[in-house]
XYZ file of C-alpha atoms in Angstrom:
677
model
C -39.011 -66.975 -75.260
C -37.357 -68.475 -72.298
C -33.960 -67.944 -73.905
C -34.753 -64.262 -74.531
C -35.765 -63.786 -70.972
C -32.569 -65.449 -69.819
C -30.476 -63.137 -72.056
C -32.297 -60.074 -70.773
C -31.758 -61.147 -67.183
C -28.065 -61.712 -67.821
C -27.821 -58.309 -69.531
C -29.536 -56.646 -66.591
C -27.155 -58.285 -64.153
C -24.191 -57.197 -66.254
C -25.514 -53.622 -66.376
C -26.133 -53.568 -62.635
C -22.714 -55.036 -61.931
C -21.094 -52.621 -64.356
C -22.940 -49.660 -62.864
C -22.007 -50.711 -59.379
C -18.401 -51.119 -60.476
C -18.390 -47.705 -62.181
C -19.951 -46.003 -59.168
C -17.514 -47.740 -56.851
C -14.646 -46.439 -58.923
C -16.155 -42.925 -58.953
C -13.634 -40.281 -57.754
C -15.386 -37.224 -56.290
C -12.079 -35.302 -56.293
C -12.409 -35.037 -60.072
C -15.478 -32.861 -59.524
C -14.005 -30.982 -56.522
C -12.062 -28.410 -58.492
C -14.815 -27.249 -60.872
C -17.453 -27.330 -58.111
C -15.321 -25.335 -55.632
C -14.334 -22.942 -58.382
C -17.959 -22.313 -59.226
C -18.927 -21.934 -55.528
C -16.149 -19.467 -54.684
C -16.897 -17.500 -57.846
C -20.615 -17.171 -57.214
C -20.563 -17.013 -53.401
C -18.391 -15.537 -50.628
C -17.543 -18.851 -49.030
C -13.789 -18.859 -49.813
C -13.910 -22.653 -49.369
C -10.972 -24.987 -49.866
C -10.872 -28.809 -49.490
C -7.760 -30.942 -49.701
C -9.417 -34.353 -50.263
C -13.010 -35.424 -50.686
C -14.505 -38.911 -50.278
C -18.047 -39.384 -51.609
C -19.858 -42.367 -53.050
C -23.119 -41.906 -55.014
C -24.267 -45.223 -53.598
C -24.155 -43.495 -50.195
C -25.238 -39.982 -51.149
C -25.930 -38.878 -47.535
C -22.359 -39.502 -46.332
C -19.364 -37.256 -46.984
C -15.782 -37.136 -45.676
C -13.630 -34.100 -46.388
C -10.020 -33.511 -45.358
C -7.996 -30.330 -44.950
C -11.059 -28.107 -45.047
C -10.670 -24.323 -44.865
C -13.398 -21.683 -44.814
C -11.994 -18.154 -45.100
C -9.565 -17.269 -42.312
C -11.904 -18.233 -39.497
C -12.406 -22.009 -39.814
C -10.255 -24.975 -40.711
C -10.302 -28.694 -39.897
C -8.146 -31.691 -40.669
C -11.228 -33.843 -41.202
C -14.901 -33.122 -41.491
C -17.428 -35.991 -41.590
C -21.034 -35.319 -42.604
C -23.942 -37.709 -42.471
C -27.319 -36.438 -43.638
C -30.569 -37.749 -42.225
C -32.825 -35.804 -44.566
C -32.323 -33.620 -47.627
C -35.459 -32.005 -49.068
C -34.347 -29.166 -51.356
C -37.851 -28.426 -52.533
C -39.072 -27.989 -48.968
C -35.885 -26.211 -47.904
C -35.337 -28.751 -45.137
C -31.901 -30.203 -44.334
C -31.363 -32.439 -41.325
C -27.827 -33.467 -40.409
C -27.651 -36.697 -38.468
C -23.969 -36.449 -37.557
C -21.330 -33.767 -38.127
C -17.840 -34.546 -36.859
C -15.047 -31.940 -36.785
C -11.572 -33.368 -36.188
C -8.575 -31.164 -35.275
C -10.468 -27.982 -36.083
C -9.866 -24.275 -35.489
C -12.639 -21.664 -35.219
C -12.092 -17.921 -34.661
C -15.471 -16.563 -33.595
C -14.453 -12.911 -33.947
C -13.815 -13.396 -37.683
C -16.712 -15.638 -38.651
C -19.034 -14.423 -41.390
C -22.557 -15.486 -42.254
C -22.557 -17.920 -45.155
C -24.715 -16.967 -48.122
C -26.627 -20.185 -48.909
C -29.420 -20.818 -51.438
C -33.082 -20.891 -50.414
C -33.264 -24.684 -50.627
C -30.975 -24.687 -47.541
C -33.218 -22.316 -45.613
C -33.599 -24.654 -42.627
C -30.686 -26.679 -41.279
C -30.928 -28.905 -38.205
C -28.029 -30.821 -36.673
C -28.993 -33.828 -34.587
C -25.447 -34.360 -33.306
C -22.259 -32.329 -33.725
C -19.022 -33.755 -32.367
C -15.659 -32.035 -32.098
C -12.323 -33.613 -31.337
C -9.314 -31.451 -30.472
C -11.066 -28.245 -31.554
C -9.534 -24.822 -30.875
C -11.871 -21.878 -30.310
C -10.677 -18.254 -30.163
C -12.642 -15.094 -29.347
C -12.028 -11.698 -27.737
C -8.689 -12.608 -26.114
C -9.897 -16.053 -25.024
C -8.718 -19.370 -26.442
C -10.053 -22.858 -25.757
C -7.771 -25.704 -26.863
C -8.427 -29.414 -27.182
C -12.218 -29.096 -27.044
C -14.008 -32.421 -27.456
C -17.673 -31.463 -27.348
C -21.001 -32.951 -28.329
C -23.874 -30.661 -29.374
C -27.360 -32.115 -29.851
C -30.588 -30.854 -31.403
C -29.130 -27.679 -32.851
C -30.804 -25.617 -35.573
C -28.219 -23.068 -36.736
C -30.349 -21.848 -39.672
C -34.079 -21.136 -39.796
C -36.113 -19.523 -42.573
C -32.924 -18.448 -44.320
C -31.441 -16.697 -41.208
C -28.451 -17.906 -39.230
C -29.034 -18.343 -35.509
C -25.770 -19.596 -34.121
C -27.013 -19.230 -30.509
C -30.151 -21.336 -30.988
C -31.177 -23.877 -28.344
C -29.109 -27.054 -27.955
C -27.705 -29.565 -25.473
C -23.963 -29.939 -24.980
C -21.419 -31.827 -22.939
C -17.757 -32.678 -23.235
C -14.252 -31.695 -22.180
C -11.821 -28.866 -22.919
C -8.116 -29.411 -22.407
C -7.240 -25.756 -21.707
C -8.959 -22.357 -21.560
C -6.640 -19.317 -21.606
C -6.970 -15.577 -21.105
C -4.386 -12.904 -20.165
C -5.478 -13.117 -16.510
C -7.072 -16.586 -16.338
C -6.070 -20.140 -17.222
C -8.160 -23.290 -16.742
C -7.400 -26.888 -17.758
C -9.013 -30.337 -17.774
C -12.464 -28.818 -18.054
C -15.553 -31.019 -18.120
C -18.954 -29.472 -18.695
C -22.592 -30.382 -19.201
C -25.511 -28.123 -19.957
C -27.618 -26.438 -22.586
C -28.018 -23.313 -24.658
C -31.467 -21.816 -24.243
C -32.781 -18.405 -25.322
C -29.234 -17.147 -25.939
C -28.194 -18.216 -22.447
C -25.490 -20.809 -21.919
C -26.562 -22.756 -18.840
C -24.064 -25.310 -17.534
C -25.400 -27.421 -14.709
C -21.834 -28.256 -13.724
C -18.364 -27.189 -14.733
C -15.314 -28.885 -13.256
C -11.716 -27.927 -14.012
C -8.215 -27.283 -12.806
C -7.803 -23.597 -11.994
C -4.540 -21.974 -10.834
C -3.171 -25.259 -9.548
C -6.377 -26.165 -7.714
C -9.939 -27.299 -8.420
C -12.985 -25.375 -9.593
C -16.539 -26.763 -9.457
C -19.575 -24.624 -10.242
C -22.791 -24.096 -12.066
C -22.544 -21.415 -14.743
C -24.914 -19.178 -16.676
C -23.671 -16.976 -19.506
C -26.378 -14.479 -20.503
C -25.311 -12.831 -23.741
C -28.196 -10.340 -24.138
C -27.766 -9.128 -20.561
C -23.922 -9.378 -20.761
C -23.877 -11.263 -17.490
C -21.841 -14.196 -16.166
C -23.299 -16.033 -13.165
C -21.512 -18.685 -11.102
C -23.915 -20.714 -8.986
C -22.517 -22.336 -5.826
C -18.911 -22.176 -7.081
C -16.277 -24.026 -5.110
C -12.641 -22.953 -5.264
C -10.277 -25.477 -3.695
C -6.467 -25.216 -3.244
C -6.183 -22.534 -5.931
C -3.014 -20.446 -6.178
C -4.168 -17.190 -7.733
C -1.482 -14.993 -9.290
C -2.130 -11.618 -10.912
C 0.368 -9.120 -12.304
C -2.451 -6.616 -12.653
C -6.042 -6.363 -11.498
C -8.527 -8.655 -13.304
C -10.866 -6.879 -15.685
C -14.231 -7.463 -17.318
C -15.242 -6.432 -20.809
C -17.128 -3.161 -20.762
C -20.791 -3.567 -19.884
C -20.403 -7.065 -18.410
C -21.385 -8.154 -14.891
C -19.973 -11.031 -12.843
C -22.235 -12.651 -10.231
C -21.244 -15.268 -7.646
C -23.945 -16.975 -5.587
C -23.023 -18.982 -2.470
C -19.318 -19.240 -3.248
C -17.080 -21.547 -1.206
C -13.322 -21.015 -0.746
C -10.992 -23.754 0.497
C -7.263 -23.237 1.115
C -6.756 -20.466 -1.425
C -3.664 -18.336 -1.856
C -3.394 -15.008 -3.645
C -0.285 -13.305 -4.997
C -0.443 -9.861 -6.599
C 1.534 -6.603 -6.537
C -0.846 -5.134 -3.954
C -1.907 -8.131 -1.828
C -0.547 -11.545 -0.830
C -2.631 -13.970 1.231
C -2.402 -17.683 2.117
C -4.646 -20.328 3.640
C -7.955 -18.646 2.802
C -11.158 -20.512 3.730
C -14.544 -18.890 3.567
C -18.001 -18.391 2.130
C -19.506 -15.580 0.092
C -23.276 -15.280 0.072
C -23.106 -13.184 -3.077
C -20.712 -11.095 -5.144
C -21.761 -8.718 -7.929
C -19.007 -6.945 -9.842
C -19.275 -4.791 -12.939
C -15.565 -4.579 -13.642
C -15.179 -1.062 -12.244
C -14.983 0.079 -8.644
C -16.058 -2.091 -5.739
C -18.238 -5.209 -5.926
C -21.462 -5.590 -4.041
C -20.662 -8.504 -1.755
C -21.352 -10.207 1.524
C -19.141 -12.932 2.881
C -16.735 -14.133 5.517
C -13.402 -15.907 5.523
C -10.412 -16.865 7.597
C -6.805 -16.863 6.454
C -3.414 -17.908 7.763
C -1.736 -14.646 6.693
C -2.243 -11.569 4.542
C 0.315 -8.952 3.490
C -0.511 -5.605 1.865
C 2.550 -3.425 1.365
C 3.937 -2.983 4.927
C 0.725 -4.156 6.622
C 0.813 -7.801 7.713
C -1.872 -9.950 9.344
C -1.358 -13.461 10.686
C -4.206 -15.886 11.398
C -7.431 -13.883 11.228
C -11.153 -13.974 10.538
C -12.986 -11.351 8.513
C -16.483 -10.392 7.420
C -17.125 -8.331 4.295
C -20.138 -6.213 3.443
C -19.744 -4.228 0.263
C -21.641 -1.960 -2.081
C -20.490 0.170 -5.003
C -20.146 3.166 -2.672
C -18.758 1.468 0.462
C -16.693 -1.530 1.452
C -17.148 -2.616 5.060
C -14.690 -4.990 6.732
C -14.788 -6.461 10.241
C -11.612 -8.311 11.184
C -10.308 -10.189 14.182
C -7.096 -12.144 14.589
C -3.349 -11.932 15.159
C -0.876 -9.406 13.852
C 2.703 -8.524 14.752
C 2.841 -11.114 17.572
C -0.263 -9.611 19.156
C -3.989 -9.406 18.546
C -6.061 -7.135 16.343
C -9.762 -6.376 16.132
C -11.094 -3.746 13.774
C -14.059 -2.434 11.821
C -13.208 -0.483 8.668
C -15.170 1.319 5.955
C -13.630 2.219 2.596
C -15.265 4.803 0.301
C -13.427 4.591 -3.050
C -15.210 7.479 -4.739
C -14.030 9.775 -1.943
C -10.681 8.074 -1.407
C -11.559 7.830 2.289
C -10.925 5.197 4.949
C -13.002 5.219 8.137
C -11.493 3.357 11.090
C -14.673 2.832 13.069
C -12.880 0.726 15.670
C -9.309 -0.575 15.939
C -8.095 -2.532 18.956
C -4.440 -3.634 19.121
C -3.004 -5.572 22.063
C 0.557 -6.759 22.608
C 1.714 -5.935 19.091
C 5.372 -5.583 18.117
C 5.355 -3.048 15.318
C 8.168 -2.074 12.981
C 8.773 1.230 11.239
C 10.445 0.664 7.879
C 12.358 3.116 5.678
C 10.206 4.896 3.097
C 7.037 3.717 4.832
C 4.034 5.673 3.614
C 0.284 5.674 4.054
C -1.368 5.525 0.624
C -4.821 6.703 1.728
C -5.159 10.511 1.509
C -8.216 10.767 3.778
C -8.450 8.795 7.043
C -11.041 9.146 9.795
C -10.263 7.529 13.147
C -13.372 7.150 15.282
C -11.783 4.880 17.891
C -8.279 3.463 18.161
C -6.964 1.666 21.219
C -3.436 0.242 21.440
C -2.311 -1.605 24.543
C 1.058 -3.030 25.620
C 2.521 -2.300 22.205
C 6.123 -2.199 21.075
C 7.622 -0.197 18.234
C 11.038 -0.566 16.634
C 12.184 1.717 13.850
C 14.443 0.158 11.192
C 14.862 3.529 9.512
C 18.348 5.000 10.211
C 16.838 8.471 9.911
C 14.395 7.683 12.756
C 16.239 5.772 15.551
C 13.128 5.232 17.674
C 11.897 2.408 19.902
C 8.945 2.047 22.272
C 8.131 -0.481 25.010
C 4.879 -0.883 26.913
C 3.077 1.632 24.741
C -0.590 2.510 25.174
C -2.486 4.834 22.870
C -6.094 5.924 22.662
C -7.367 8.076 19.779
C -10.946 9.258 19.311
C -12.641 11.244 16.533
C -9.619 12.442 14.583
C -9.284 12.818 10.798
C -6.288 13.210 8.493
C -6.871 14.889 5.135
C -5.024 17.396 2.952
C -1.902 16.778 5.098
C -3.736 18.154 8.120
C -5.234 16.731 11.306
C -8.727 17.896 12.205
C -11.397 16.904 14.770
C -14.527 14.949 13.939
C -16.339 16.023 17.101
C -15.879 17.856 20.381
C -14.568 14.600 21.835
C -11.463 14.498 19.592
C -8.522 13.549 21.800
C -5.348 11.506 22.176
C -4.105 9.776 25.310
C -1.051 7.623 25.763
C 1.396 5.950 28.116
C 4.700 4.153 27.741
C 7.151 2.221 29.858
C 10.194 3.183 27.828
C 10.606 5.501 24.851
C 14.064 5.753 23.268
C 15.205 8.106 20.551
C 18.761 7.192 19.648
C 20.506 7.303 23.066
C 17.847 9.460 24.759
C 15.471 7.469 26.925
C 12.197 8.508 28.556
C 10.502 6.123 30.996
C 7.109 5.861 32.646
C 5.579 8.598 30.546
C 2.039 9.665 29.836
C 0.297 12.357 27.832
C -3.167 13.625 26.990
C -4.112 15.993 24.187
C -7.197 17.425 22.531
C -7.906 18.813 19.103
C -10.394 21.478 18.060
C -10.938 23.320 14.804
C -7.925 25.594 15.289
C -5.647 24.183 18.011
C -3.833 21.078 19.154
C -3.987 21.277 22.941
C -1.433 19.310 24.961
C -2.990 19.115 28.407
C -0.186 17.089 29.930
C 3.027 15.287 29.123
C 4.852 13.823 32.107
C 7.804 11.460 31.943
C 11.054 10.376 33.508
C 13.763 11.576 31.135
C 17.532 12.115 31.328
C 17.415 10.506 34.776
C 15.104 13.320 35.897
C 11.530 14.434 35.313
C 9.967 16.398 32.464
C 6.529 18.015 32.390
C 5.163 19.680 29.304
C 1.909 21.366 28.307
C 0.823 23.864 25.686
C -0.949 24.345 22.394
C -0.165 24.647 18.686
C -2.196 26.317 15.963
C -3.231 24.068 13.086
C -3.077 26.784 10.460
C -0.487 29.420 9.573
C 1.072 31.193 11.315
C 0.847 28.157 13.663
C 0.938 30.147 16.878
C 2.051 27.996 19.813
C 2.304 28.105 23.569
C 4.680 25.991 25.680
C 5.028 25.342 29.402
C 8.057 23.187 30.223
C 9.480 22.004 33.528
C 12.502 19.753 33.811
C 13.973 18.617 37.113
C 17.373 17.021 37.749
C 18.064 16.302 34.108
C 21.321 14.445 33.538
C 23.225 16.262 30.787
C 25.703 13.483 30.057
C 23.075 11.547 28.057
C 22.187 14.694 26.157
C 25.874 15.249 25.385
C 26.265 11.704 24.052
C 23.194 12.125 21.863
C 24.244 15.500 20.443
C 27.816 14.291 19.801
C 29.036 17.869 20.166
C 32.640 18.971 19.878
C 32.876 19.611 23.615
C 31.292 16.941 25.772
C 29.497 17.969 28.931
C 27.752 16.518 31.958
C 26.006 17.622 35.111
C 22.479 18.230 36.347
C 20.059 20.795 34.946
C 16.661 22.188 35.930
C 14.656 24.050 33.319
C 11.546 26.208 33.454
C 10.125 27.724 30.300
C 6.950 29.512 29.361
C 7.091 30.557 25.709
C 4.640 31.602 23.019
C 5.098 32.246 19.293
C 5.554 30.502 15.984
C 7.637 27.339 16.488
C 9.758 27.822 13.363
C 10.114 31.590 13.740
C 12.423 32.272 16.725
C 11.997 36.012 16.278
C 8.360 35.624 17.400
C 9.076 33.880 20.706
C 8.096 35.610 23.925
C 7.802 34.568 27.584
C 10.401 33.449 30.108
C 13.184 30.901 30.342
C 15.258 29.784 33.332
C 18.105 27.240 33.459
C 19.668 26.075 36.703
C 22.700 23.781 36.523
C 24.752 22.003 39.180
C 28.107 20.212 39.060
C 28.606 20.896 35.389
C 31.612 19.579 33.509
C 32.542 20.867 30.054
C 35.423 19.429 28.062
C 38.104 21.780 26.726
C 36.656 24.939 28.207
C 39.366 26.259 30.547
C 37.253 29.050 31.988
C 39.203 29.482 35.254
C 42.595 29.648 33.514
C 41.275 31.994 30.862
C 39.837 34.430 33.449
C 42.991 34.246 35.580
C 45.205 35.092 32.591
C 42.959 37.970 31.521
C 42.946 39.406 35.056
C 46.750 39.358 35.099
C 46.872 41.377 31.883
C 46.303 45.121 31.648
C 43.084 46.347 30.017
C 42.623 49.849 31.456
C 40.707 50.842 28.333
C 38.202 48.696 26.359
C 40.163 46.631 23.824
C 39.018 44.436 20.951
C 40.498 40.954 21.144
C 40.805 38.347 18.408
C 38.029 35.827 19.241
C 39.912 33.020 17.497
C 42.911 33.482 19.806
C 40.602 33.684 22.805
C 38.904 30.454 21.775
C 42.280 28.792 21.347
C 43.257 29.877 24.832
C 40.013 28.451 26.220
C 40.800 25.073 24.641
C 43.557 24.240 27.058
C 41.759 22.400 29.878
C 38.307 21.351 31.115
C 35.788 23.401 33.062
C 34.021 22.535 36.320
C 30.991 24.683 37.119
C 29.461 24.162 40.512
C 26.416 26.268 39.724
C 24.917 28.045 36.738
C 21.815 30.231 36.810
C 20.585 31.634 33.472
C 17.191 33.265 33.631
C 15.165 36.112 32.272
C 12.296 37.169 30.029
C 12.082 36.403 26.312
C 10.808 39.016 23.856
C 11.120 39.144 20.086
C 13.132 35.948 20.109
C 15.768 37.479 22.419
C 16.433 36.081 25.889
C 17.355 38.801 28.354
C 19.712 37.403 30.976
C 19.056 39.362 34.162
C 20.575 38.132 37.435
C 22.440 35.319 35.663
C 25.790 33.921 36.714
C 28.113 30.925 36.530
C 30.204 29.702 39.485
C 33.394 27.859 38.575
C 35.998 26.449 40.945
C 37.789 29.806 41.405
C 35.608 32.462 39.791
C 32.120 33.902 39.611
C 31.146 35.022 36.088
C 28.008 37.177 35.943
C 26.013 37.963 32.783
C 23.755 40.700 31.463
C 22.325 41.366 28.031
C 20.442 39.345 25.431
C 20.913 36.058 23.679
C 19.108 35.963 20.347
C 17.689 32.531 19.443
C 18.159 33.416 15.805
C 21.949 33.173 16.286
C 23.196 36.439 17.726
C 24.095 37.880 21.093
C 24.848 41.100 22.872
C 26.195 40.126 26.275
C 28.073 41.867 29.059
C 29.999 39.438 31.254
C 31.936 40.196 34.377
C 34.442 38.394 36.570
C 33.011 39.199 40.043
C 35.003 39.524 43.293
C 33.774 38.532 46.749
C 32.111 41.971 47.111
C 29.973 41.456 43.981
C 31.954 44.011 41.954
C 33.084 43.459 38.398
C 36.849 43.515 37.865
C 36.972 42.140 34.275
C 34.375 43.271 31.735
C 33.847 40.963 28.727
C 31.570 42.068 25.888
C 30.291 39.584 23.212
C 28.418 40.894 20.166
C 27.421 39.911 16.622
C 26.685 36.261 15.803
C 27.520 33.083 17.677
C 29.656 31.740 14.858
C 31.572 35.001 14.226
C 31.579 36.925 17.513
C 33.256 40.210 18.395
C 35.083 40.195 21.727
C 36.071 43.218 23.860
C 37.908 43.197 27.217
C 38.157 45.919 29.896
C 39.283 46.195 33.515
C 37.164 49.006 34.942
C 38.464 51.127 37.804
C 36.818 50.270 41.110
C 35.567 52.855 43.575
C 36.041 52.466 47.296
C 33.762 50.978 48.386
C 32.925 49.428 44.972
C 29.470 49.352 43.492
C 28.190 45.722 43.294
C 27.596 44.617 39.680
C 25.974 41.285 40.582
C 23.657 40.469 43.471
C 22.010 37.174 42.710
C 21.450 33.626 43.958
C 24.846 32.268 42.871
C 27.395 32.707 45.697
C 31.059 33.483 45.361
C 33.046 30.219 45.112
C 34.526 28.949 48.354
C 37.918 28.500 46.636
C 37.834 31.972 45.104
C 40.473 34.618 45.872
C 39.399 37.187 48.476
C 39.620 40.955 48.163
C 40.578 42.783 45.012
C 40.511 40.021 42.421
C 42.952 41.396 39.848
C 45.453 42.262 42.546
C 45.150 38.837 44.168
C 45.625 37.074 40.820
C 48.726 39.081 39.995
C 50.217 38.221 43.388
C 49.871 34.529 42.713
C 53.134 32.767 41.887
C 53.417 32.038 38.198
C 53.496 28.447 37.180
C 56.827 27.287 35.719
């Protein structure tokens, strides 16, 4: 009996040892192919496994390599350790699930059709190492995360966003307009909200530290007390949110930020935002303040400044104070994007040195200026088409609006006032000037413009209609104006100099000379005109015989005039203006040897019909010159009328006969002069 028992014990040990040996040599890969074939045939898993390690002695442990599930999940290794498997109760509890070098595309994932005995699945701990996640243009690389207490399946339904705890690191998070790296996070998923108590990362070359809440049902992303430090933000286009999403920032802190974009560049930004709410379209609702070392938007540049922002979806309010263009700036602005309107509630500029650049434009179609005050400003134009500079400029503007390419008043107080120390346009310079103007619904009223100009004094007043036909009125007085500077500026063929007084009172359409009416008077002294030999030309014509009116070639006459220069001691041109024609009554020019009187009309549109006369010391005309047709192609007629005895004076005006003029009958005296060799 004892021997039998011993044999049975030995046999049992041999069987146990043999079974253990057989199970140890068990190769699960032999069953992989038929099992996967059956699963993929009877389900929609599309599962593939490169290598499988499984030991029946440890039935709750599994290691799979080169795992692929459809086109949305793959992993180099997948380790599974079960804590509980109760198929009859439909309960499966995973103690540990490790995913090594995995890839998961959330936009392509599909719900797995599993049998009823896997109705409830709970994962105590899920670990990822070097996992890549992709969804909706986002990609997270190198994610090493730990998820705890996760139940992805309940009562046969998948609930991927069920409650869990998570922490870990992500090497890089990328999006077309955002890139973060070295991310560490800690938080939970609760009621389909991802709540991260703290997220730390590298962001645009700086640091980012914040609490974060991602509310999927509400499509809302909330950053709680975010801190942006030393970030260098760069955007080729404006950031965007997916449709229907909202971004919220609570108590945001900015430290030494810089921003580079096609529309704005700013450096050294420090500030705080109490809140920001942005729905991806239009303006954010925001309240905050910041200071920056510089900011550049197109041609507008600000140096060190402080700003306060108050924004809603309908209005963006900005209060700003700081330095700009080597001076100071203080302003309050309101931007209404739905109306495309900018309100300048207050703008104070002091000591600024402004530059006008070629192709400079103002992109806002509707601007309302409630108060603008510029003091001790300078302006330099770098545009060759606008050679302008200004020193010591002062400007005050109140209640003016620009819209539809038209200025209009905002109230009865709409006005402009200004002063300058020196205003230069090319070589023309005006000093110590001032002006004041008003604007009503139909007229721009220039009450006064007074300045030193052309070494003399200019005073101007008048009005201009805002709407067609733009009727205008002008009162102009110029005293002792030096014509040499005007000659240099005009760069005319014949240079000139001298002193001129001007008085004008005109009304009409500015760009329609035929509508001008009023009066115009020019009074010149000591005038010099290059290559206009008036005295020689008159002397030669008086020597010739023109008993009857005779047409003369104007080209030959002009060539004859080109021989020497002209000195005019006095010139008086005056008369009424009607229909764009200036009627020269009582007008004359005194040269060194002759007095040339004028009658007729000078058409501002480019024509003339003038009677000129070489006058003797008795005021009688001895040479009649008639100019007709256009300025550029004139018709010229000469005549020496017979004189009665005594002669009838043709000119009796303020210009006297020249002291060096020939006495008596002029033609006779000229002919008696010895001819030059």
